[in-house]
Short mmCIF file of C-alpha atoms in Angstrom, two decimals:
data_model
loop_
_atom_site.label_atom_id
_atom_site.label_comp_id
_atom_site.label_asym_id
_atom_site.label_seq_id
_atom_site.Cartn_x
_atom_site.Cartn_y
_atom_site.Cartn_z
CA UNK A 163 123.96 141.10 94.92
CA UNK A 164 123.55 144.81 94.02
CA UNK A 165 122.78 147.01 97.86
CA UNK A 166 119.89 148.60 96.49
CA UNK A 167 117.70 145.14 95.84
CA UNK A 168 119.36 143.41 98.93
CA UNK A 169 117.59 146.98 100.80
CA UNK A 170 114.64 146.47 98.68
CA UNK A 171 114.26 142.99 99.91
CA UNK A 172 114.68 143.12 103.29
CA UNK A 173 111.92 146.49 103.47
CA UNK A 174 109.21 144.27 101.43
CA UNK A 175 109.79 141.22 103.67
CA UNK A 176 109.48 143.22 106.57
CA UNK A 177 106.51 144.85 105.74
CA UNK A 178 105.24 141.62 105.30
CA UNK A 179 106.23 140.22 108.54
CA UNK A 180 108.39 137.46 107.48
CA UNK A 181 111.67 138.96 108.17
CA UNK A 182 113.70 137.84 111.49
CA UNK A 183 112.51 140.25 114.40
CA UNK A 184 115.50 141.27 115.97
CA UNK A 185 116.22 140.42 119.40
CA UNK A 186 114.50 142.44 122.31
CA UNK A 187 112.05 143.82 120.04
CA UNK A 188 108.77 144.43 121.82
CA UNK A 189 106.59 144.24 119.11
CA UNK A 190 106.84 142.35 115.22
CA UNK A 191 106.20 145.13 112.56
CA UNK A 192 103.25 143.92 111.26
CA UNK A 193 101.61 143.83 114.62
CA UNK A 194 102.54 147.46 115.01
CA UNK A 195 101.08 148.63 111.46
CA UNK A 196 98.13 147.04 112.43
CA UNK A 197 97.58 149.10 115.69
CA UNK A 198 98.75 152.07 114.43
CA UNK A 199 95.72 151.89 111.62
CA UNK A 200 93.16 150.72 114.08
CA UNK A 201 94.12 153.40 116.64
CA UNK A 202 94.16 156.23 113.59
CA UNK A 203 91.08 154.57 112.17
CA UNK A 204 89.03 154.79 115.78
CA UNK A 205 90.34 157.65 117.32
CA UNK A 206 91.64 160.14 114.72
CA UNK A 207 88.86 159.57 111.61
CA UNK A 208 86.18 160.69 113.64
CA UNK A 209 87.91 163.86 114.42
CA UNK A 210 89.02 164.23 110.73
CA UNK A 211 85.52 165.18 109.94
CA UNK A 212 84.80 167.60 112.97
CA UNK A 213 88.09 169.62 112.92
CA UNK A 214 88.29 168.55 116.97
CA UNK A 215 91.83 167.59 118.73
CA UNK A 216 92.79 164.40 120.28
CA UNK A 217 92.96 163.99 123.86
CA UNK A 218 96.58 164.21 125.26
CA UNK A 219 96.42 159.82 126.07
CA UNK A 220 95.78 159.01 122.62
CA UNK A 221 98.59 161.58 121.30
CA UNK A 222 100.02 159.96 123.53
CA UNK A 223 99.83 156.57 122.54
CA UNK A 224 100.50 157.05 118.97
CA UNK A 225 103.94 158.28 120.30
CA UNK A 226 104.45 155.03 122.27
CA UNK A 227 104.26 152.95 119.10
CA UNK A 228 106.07 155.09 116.81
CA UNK A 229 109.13 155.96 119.64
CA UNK A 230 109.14 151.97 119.75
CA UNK A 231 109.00 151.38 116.28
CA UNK A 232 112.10 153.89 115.64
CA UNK A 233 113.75 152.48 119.05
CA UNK A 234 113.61 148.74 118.21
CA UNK A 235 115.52 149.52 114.57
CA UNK A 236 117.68 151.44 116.21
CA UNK A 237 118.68 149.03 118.70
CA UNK A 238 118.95 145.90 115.70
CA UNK A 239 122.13 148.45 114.11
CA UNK A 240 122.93 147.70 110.44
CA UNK A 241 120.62 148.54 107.81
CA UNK A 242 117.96 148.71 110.10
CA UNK A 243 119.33 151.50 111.82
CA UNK A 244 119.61 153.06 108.47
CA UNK A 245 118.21 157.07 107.51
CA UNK A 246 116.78 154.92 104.69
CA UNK A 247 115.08 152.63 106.57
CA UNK A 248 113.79 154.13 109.16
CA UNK A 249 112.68 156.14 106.03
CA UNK A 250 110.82 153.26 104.60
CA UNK A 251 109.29 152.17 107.49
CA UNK A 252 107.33 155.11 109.03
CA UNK A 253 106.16 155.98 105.30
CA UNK A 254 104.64 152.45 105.75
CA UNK A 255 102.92 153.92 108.83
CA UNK A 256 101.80 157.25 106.86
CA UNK A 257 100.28 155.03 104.29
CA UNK A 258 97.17 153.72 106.72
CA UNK A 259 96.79 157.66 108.30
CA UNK A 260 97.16 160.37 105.18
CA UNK A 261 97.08 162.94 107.69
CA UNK A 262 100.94 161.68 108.84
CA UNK A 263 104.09 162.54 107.15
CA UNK A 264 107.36 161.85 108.54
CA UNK A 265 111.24 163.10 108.42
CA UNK A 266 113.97 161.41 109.22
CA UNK A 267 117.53 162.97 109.32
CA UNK A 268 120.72 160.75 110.90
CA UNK A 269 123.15 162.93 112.16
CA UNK A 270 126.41 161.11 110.44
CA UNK A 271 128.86 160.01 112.98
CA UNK A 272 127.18 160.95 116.04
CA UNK A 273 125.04 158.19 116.49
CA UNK A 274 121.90 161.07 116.99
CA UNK A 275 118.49 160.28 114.40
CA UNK A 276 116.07 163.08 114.28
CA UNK A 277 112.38 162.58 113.27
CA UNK A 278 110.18 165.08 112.52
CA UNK A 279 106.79 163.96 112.99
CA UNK A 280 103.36 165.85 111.14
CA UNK A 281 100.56 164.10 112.98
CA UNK A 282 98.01 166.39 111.92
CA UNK A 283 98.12 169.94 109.05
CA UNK A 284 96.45 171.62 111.64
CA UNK A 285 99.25 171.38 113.92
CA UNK A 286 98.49 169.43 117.16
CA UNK A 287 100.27 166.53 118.45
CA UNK A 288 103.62 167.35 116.05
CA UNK A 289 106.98 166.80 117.19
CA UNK A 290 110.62 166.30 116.92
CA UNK A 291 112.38 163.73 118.27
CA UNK A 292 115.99 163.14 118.88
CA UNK A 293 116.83 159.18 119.51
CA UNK A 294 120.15 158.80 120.68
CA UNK A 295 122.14 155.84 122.89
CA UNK A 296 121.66 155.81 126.90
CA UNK A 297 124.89 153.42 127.72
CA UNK A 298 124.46 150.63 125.31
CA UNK A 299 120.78 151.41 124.86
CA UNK A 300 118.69 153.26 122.14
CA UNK A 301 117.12 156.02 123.88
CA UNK A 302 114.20 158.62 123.24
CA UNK A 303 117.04 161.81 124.31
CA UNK A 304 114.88 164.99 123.29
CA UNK A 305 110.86 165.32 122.38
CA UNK A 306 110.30 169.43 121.13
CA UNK A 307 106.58 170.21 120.92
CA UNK A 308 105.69 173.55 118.84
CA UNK A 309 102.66 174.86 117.32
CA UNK A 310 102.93 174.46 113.76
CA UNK A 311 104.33 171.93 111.22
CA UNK A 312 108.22 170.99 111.68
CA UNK A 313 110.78 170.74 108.66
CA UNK A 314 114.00 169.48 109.25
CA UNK A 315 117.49 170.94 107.78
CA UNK A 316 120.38 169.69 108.13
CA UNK A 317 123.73 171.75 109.77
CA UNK A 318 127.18 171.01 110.12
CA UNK A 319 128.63 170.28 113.60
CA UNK A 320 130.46 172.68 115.65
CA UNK A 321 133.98 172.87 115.95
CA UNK A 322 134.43 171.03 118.65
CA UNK A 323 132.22 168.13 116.98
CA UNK A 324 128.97 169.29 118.73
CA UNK A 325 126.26 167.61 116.24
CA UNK A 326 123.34 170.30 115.53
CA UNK A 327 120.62 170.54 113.25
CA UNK A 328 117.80 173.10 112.53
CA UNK A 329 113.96 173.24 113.00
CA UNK A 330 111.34 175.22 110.98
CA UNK A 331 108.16 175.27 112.55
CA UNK A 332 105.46 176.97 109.71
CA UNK A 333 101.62 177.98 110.89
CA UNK A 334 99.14 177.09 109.10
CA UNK A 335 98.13 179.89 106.01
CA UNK A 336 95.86 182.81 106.51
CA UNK A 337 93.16 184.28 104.03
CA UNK A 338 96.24 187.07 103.16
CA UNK A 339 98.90 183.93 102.89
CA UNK A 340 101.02 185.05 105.26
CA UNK A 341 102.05 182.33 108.03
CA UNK A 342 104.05 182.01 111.45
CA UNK A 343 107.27 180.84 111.38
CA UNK A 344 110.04 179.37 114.08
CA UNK A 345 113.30 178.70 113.24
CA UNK A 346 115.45 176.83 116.11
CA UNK A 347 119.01 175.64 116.34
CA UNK A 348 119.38 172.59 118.55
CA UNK A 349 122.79 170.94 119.58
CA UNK A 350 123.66 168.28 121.79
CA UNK A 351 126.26 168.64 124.21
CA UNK A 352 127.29 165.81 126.75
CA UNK A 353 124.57 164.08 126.91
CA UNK A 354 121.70 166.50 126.30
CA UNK A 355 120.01 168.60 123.66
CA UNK A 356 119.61 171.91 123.81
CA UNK A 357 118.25 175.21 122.13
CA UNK A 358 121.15 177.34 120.75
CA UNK A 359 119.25 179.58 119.05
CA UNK A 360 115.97 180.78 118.01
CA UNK A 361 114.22 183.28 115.72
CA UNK A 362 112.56 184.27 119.22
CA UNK A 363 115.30 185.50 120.52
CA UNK A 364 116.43 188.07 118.10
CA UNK A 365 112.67 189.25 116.45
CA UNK A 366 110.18 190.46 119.71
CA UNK A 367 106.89 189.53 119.03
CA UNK A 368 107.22 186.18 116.69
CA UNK A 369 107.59 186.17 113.37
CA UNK A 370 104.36 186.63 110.42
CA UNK A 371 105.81 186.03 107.08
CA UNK A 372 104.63 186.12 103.56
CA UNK A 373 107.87 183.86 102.35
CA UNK A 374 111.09 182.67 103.60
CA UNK A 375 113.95 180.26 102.11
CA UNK A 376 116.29 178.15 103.19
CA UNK A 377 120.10 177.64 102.01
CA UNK A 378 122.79 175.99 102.69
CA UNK A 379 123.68 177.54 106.49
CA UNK A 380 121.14 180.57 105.90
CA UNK A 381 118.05 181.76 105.99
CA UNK A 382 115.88 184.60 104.51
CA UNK A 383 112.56 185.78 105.52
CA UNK A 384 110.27 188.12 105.02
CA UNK A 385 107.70 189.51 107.98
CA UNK A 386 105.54 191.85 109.32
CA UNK A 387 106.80 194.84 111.71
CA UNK A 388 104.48 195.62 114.50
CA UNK A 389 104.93 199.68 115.46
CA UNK A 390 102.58 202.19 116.54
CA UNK A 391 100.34 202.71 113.63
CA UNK A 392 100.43 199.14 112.40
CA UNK A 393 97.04 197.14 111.80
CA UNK A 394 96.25 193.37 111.24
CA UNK A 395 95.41 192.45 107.72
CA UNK A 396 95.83 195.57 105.84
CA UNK A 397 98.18 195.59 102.91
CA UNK A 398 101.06 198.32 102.09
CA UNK A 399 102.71 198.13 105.88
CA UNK A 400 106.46 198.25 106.68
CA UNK A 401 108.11 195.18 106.75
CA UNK A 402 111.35 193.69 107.29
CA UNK A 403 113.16 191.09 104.99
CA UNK A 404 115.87 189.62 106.70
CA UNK A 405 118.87 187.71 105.72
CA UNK A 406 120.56 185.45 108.75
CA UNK A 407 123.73 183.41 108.32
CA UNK A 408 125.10 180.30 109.59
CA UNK A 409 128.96 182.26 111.52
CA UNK A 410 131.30 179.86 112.29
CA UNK A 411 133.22 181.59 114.96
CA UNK A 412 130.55 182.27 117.07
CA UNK A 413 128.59 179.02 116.23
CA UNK A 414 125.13 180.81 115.96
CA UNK A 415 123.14 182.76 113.22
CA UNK A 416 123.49 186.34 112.32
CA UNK A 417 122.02 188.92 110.91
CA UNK A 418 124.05 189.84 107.59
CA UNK A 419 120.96 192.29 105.89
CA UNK A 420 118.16 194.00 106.12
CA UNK A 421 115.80 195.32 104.03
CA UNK A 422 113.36 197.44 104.75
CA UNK A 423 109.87 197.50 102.54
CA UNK A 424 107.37 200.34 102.81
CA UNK A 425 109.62 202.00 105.03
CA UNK A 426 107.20 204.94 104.11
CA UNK A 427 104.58 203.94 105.96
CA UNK A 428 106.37 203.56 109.64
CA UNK A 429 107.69 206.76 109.31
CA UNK A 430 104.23 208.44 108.06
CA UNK A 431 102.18 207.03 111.09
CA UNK A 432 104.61 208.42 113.83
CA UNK A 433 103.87 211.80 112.16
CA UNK A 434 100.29 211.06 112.27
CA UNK A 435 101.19 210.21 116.08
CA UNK A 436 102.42 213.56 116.86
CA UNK A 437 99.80 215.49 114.38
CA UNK A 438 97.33 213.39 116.83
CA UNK A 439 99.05 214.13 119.92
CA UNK A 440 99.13 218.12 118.83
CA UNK A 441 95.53 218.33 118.24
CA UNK A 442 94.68 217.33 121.76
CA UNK A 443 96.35 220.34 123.27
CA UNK A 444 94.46 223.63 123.47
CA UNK A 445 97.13 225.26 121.53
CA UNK A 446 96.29 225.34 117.89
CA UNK A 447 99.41 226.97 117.22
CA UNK A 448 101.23 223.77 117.52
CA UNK A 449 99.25 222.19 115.02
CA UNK A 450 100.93 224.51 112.61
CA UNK A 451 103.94 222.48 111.27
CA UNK A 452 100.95 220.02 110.17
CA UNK A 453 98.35 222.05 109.35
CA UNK A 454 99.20 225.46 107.68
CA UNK A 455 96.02 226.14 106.22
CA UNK A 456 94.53 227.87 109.11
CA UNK A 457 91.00 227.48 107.83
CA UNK A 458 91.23 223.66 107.63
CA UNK A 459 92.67 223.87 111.45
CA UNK A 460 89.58 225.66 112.63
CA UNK A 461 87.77 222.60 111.28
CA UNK A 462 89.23 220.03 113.37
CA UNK A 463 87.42 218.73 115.85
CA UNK A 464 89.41 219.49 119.64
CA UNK A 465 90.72 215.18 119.77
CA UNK A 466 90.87 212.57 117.19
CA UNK A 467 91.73 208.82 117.43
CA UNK A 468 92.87 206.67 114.53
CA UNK A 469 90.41 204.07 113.57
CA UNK A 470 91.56 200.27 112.34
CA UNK A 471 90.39 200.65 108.92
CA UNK A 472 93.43 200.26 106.92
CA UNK A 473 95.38 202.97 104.73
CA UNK A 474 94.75 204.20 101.51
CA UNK A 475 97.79 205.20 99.79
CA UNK A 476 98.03 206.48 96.09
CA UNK A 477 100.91 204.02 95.25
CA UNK A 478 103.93 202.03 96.45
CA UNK A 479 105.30 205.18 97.50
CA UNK A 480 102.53 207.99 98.23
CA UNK A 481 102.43 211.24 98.13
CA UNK A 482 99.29 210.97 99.44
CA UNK A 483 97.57 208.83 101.79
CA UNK A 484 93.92 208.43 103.64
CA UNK A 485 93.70 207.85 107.05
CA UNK A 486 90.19 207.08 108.98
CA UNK A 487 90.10 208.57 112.56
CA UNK A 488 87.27 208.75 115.43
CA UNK A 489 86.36 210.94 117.74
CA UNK A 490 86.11 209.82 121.12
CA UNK A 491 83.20 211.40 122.09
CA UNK A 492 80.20 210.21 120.30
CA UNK A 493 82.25 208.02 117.96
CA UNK A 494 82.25 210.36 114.70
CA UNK A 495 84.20 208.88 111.92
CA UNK A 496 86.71 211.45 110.15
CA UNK A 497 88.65 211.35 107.25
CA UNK A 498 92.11 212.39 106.75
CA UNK A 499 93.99 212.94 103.88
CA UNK A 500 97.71 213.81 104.30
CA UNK A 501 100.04 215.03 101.60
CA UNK A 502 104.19 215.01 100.86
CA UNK A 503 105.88 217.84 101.78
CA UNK A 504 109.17 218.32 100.90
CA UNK A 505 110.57 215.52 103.61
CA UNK A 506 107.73 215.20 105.76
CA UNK A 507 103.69 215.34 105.16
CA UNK A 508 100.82 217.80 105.64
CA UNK A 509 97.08 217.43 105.95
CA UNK A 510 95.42 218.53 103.12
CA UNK A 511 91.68 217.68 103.43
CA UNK A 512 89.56 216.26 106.76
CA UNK A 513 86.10 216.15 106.91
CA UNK A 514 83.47 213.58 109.25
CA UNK A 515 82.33 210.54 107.11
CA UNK A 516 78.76 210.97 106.91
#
């Protein structure tokens, strides 16, 4: 008989209960289904409509019966222990909770399954889960918790045979539809799984991207740069699109290029850091290489500030660009406009915003 209906077979009768449970399994399937949908049905629906988080038990307990549900397959070996399968099986389980969706991703030859588990959009109570063998035993080996939704990608093993595999852990989308985003590297070694690398660790501050794409052993992003100067939600600001890849010989990912966007406007706020900084001193002189126009100097109130209202530039790449500042005392709004000189910029026009 062809594989494929023999599979087909044995996932309809056991979604029907009538197929052999295997020996030492704690629970029959059906049975399982059926708590999963009344626990999701009395504990999770309600919350569905208020926007409101679990409590940590009944995350909790929704683990307990899908770790068991993975762990009793596991242990039966065969097709049951099957990517496919397993597969099959917790799609059964998404099918009474729409909020669920489910990964699974058997590391071939090491005996390691990975789940990646979307409880919730929102991002609470998701996980990934490594099930491996404890002696003769299938075992729960690693559970990662992250903010975010997990997506799973598959990576070759190591050169010593040390199976890996890679996490993406995406925020949820903001009004400008730019999101978080962790990428991790976990391997196993011995008998335990462990980070080997993370976005984290190379990019200070977490990563805020507008897109990213993943390859075959590489990954591209794009993100925001946080300097002096930089403000949240305002368009037109320096960022960074990266380029990592998968090196062999040091077993880790790299960074093979860099581009920078709207490098303009990182390098035109550290002049408008020292224009700032020049205006607070009692010499006016110094303002000079900013300001040549000695009448619009004598304007200038003695300190400035700049303000969080975002840019206005002229184009993609300015030659001139408005600026909102404060003073300190009393609060008076100002506005700036700075011009291209040559290699640098000058102000050209300030007056208070009436």
């Amino acid at each position: 008989m062809n594989r494929r209906i023999v599979f087909g077979l044995l996932v309809v009768g056991l979604a029907l209960g009538t197929t052999p449970v295997a020996p030492g399994e704690r629970d029959a399937p059906i049975d399982r289904l059926d708590r999963f949908r009344a626990l999701a049905a009395a504990r999770l629906g309600p919350l569905e409509l208020s926007g409101g988080e679990p409590a940590p038990e009944v995350v909790g307990e929704l683990y307990a019966l899908l770790d068991d549900e993975i762990l009793d397959n596991l242990a039966s070996g065969s097709l049951f222990a099957s990517e496919g399968f397993l597969q099959e099986r917790l799609d059964a389980l998404r099918e009474v909770w729409g909020g669920a969706a489910f990964r699974v991703l058997a590391l071939g030859g090491s005996g390691l399954t990975v789940v990646a588990f979307q409880l919730s959009p929102g991002g609470w109570g998701n996980s990934v889960r490594v099930y491996g063998r404890t002696g003769s035993a299938a075992a729960l080996v690693r559970a990662i918790h992250r903010e975010g939704v997990p997506a799973l990608h598959d990576m070759p093993p190591t050169r010593a045979g040390h199976p890996q595999f890679l996490i993406a852990w995406v925020g949820p989308q903001s009004s400008r539809g730019s999101t978080g985003l962790r990428l991790e590297l976990w391997r196993m070694r011995g008998e335990s799984v462990d980070l080997a690398w993370s976005t984290d660790g190379v990019i200070e501050g977490g990563l805020v991207i507008s897109r990213f794409a993943l390859g075959p052993q590489q990954v591209s992003f794009r993100y925001e740069v946080r300097y002096p100067g930089w403000k949240p939600g305002c368009d037109g600001q320096t960022e960074h699109e990266d380029l990592y890849r998968y090196a062999t010989g040091g077993e880790t990912f790299v960074l093979a290029r860099r581009q920078v966007v709207n490098g303009w406007h990182r390098e035109f706020h550290a002049v408008l850091a020292r224009f700032l900084a020049a205006l607070g001193t009692p010499d006016r002189r110094a303002l000079a290489r900013w300001v040549p126009d000695g009448a619009l100097s004598a304007r200038l109130p003695a300190r400035l500030e700049p303000d969080l209202a975002c840019d206005a530039a002229d184009g993609p790449s300015p030659a001139a660009v408005t600026v909102a500042a404060v003073e300190p005392a009393g609060g008076r709004p100002w506005s700036l406009v700075f011009r291209r000189a040559g290699v640098g910029w000058r102000l050209a026009a300030a007056a208070p915003v009436e």
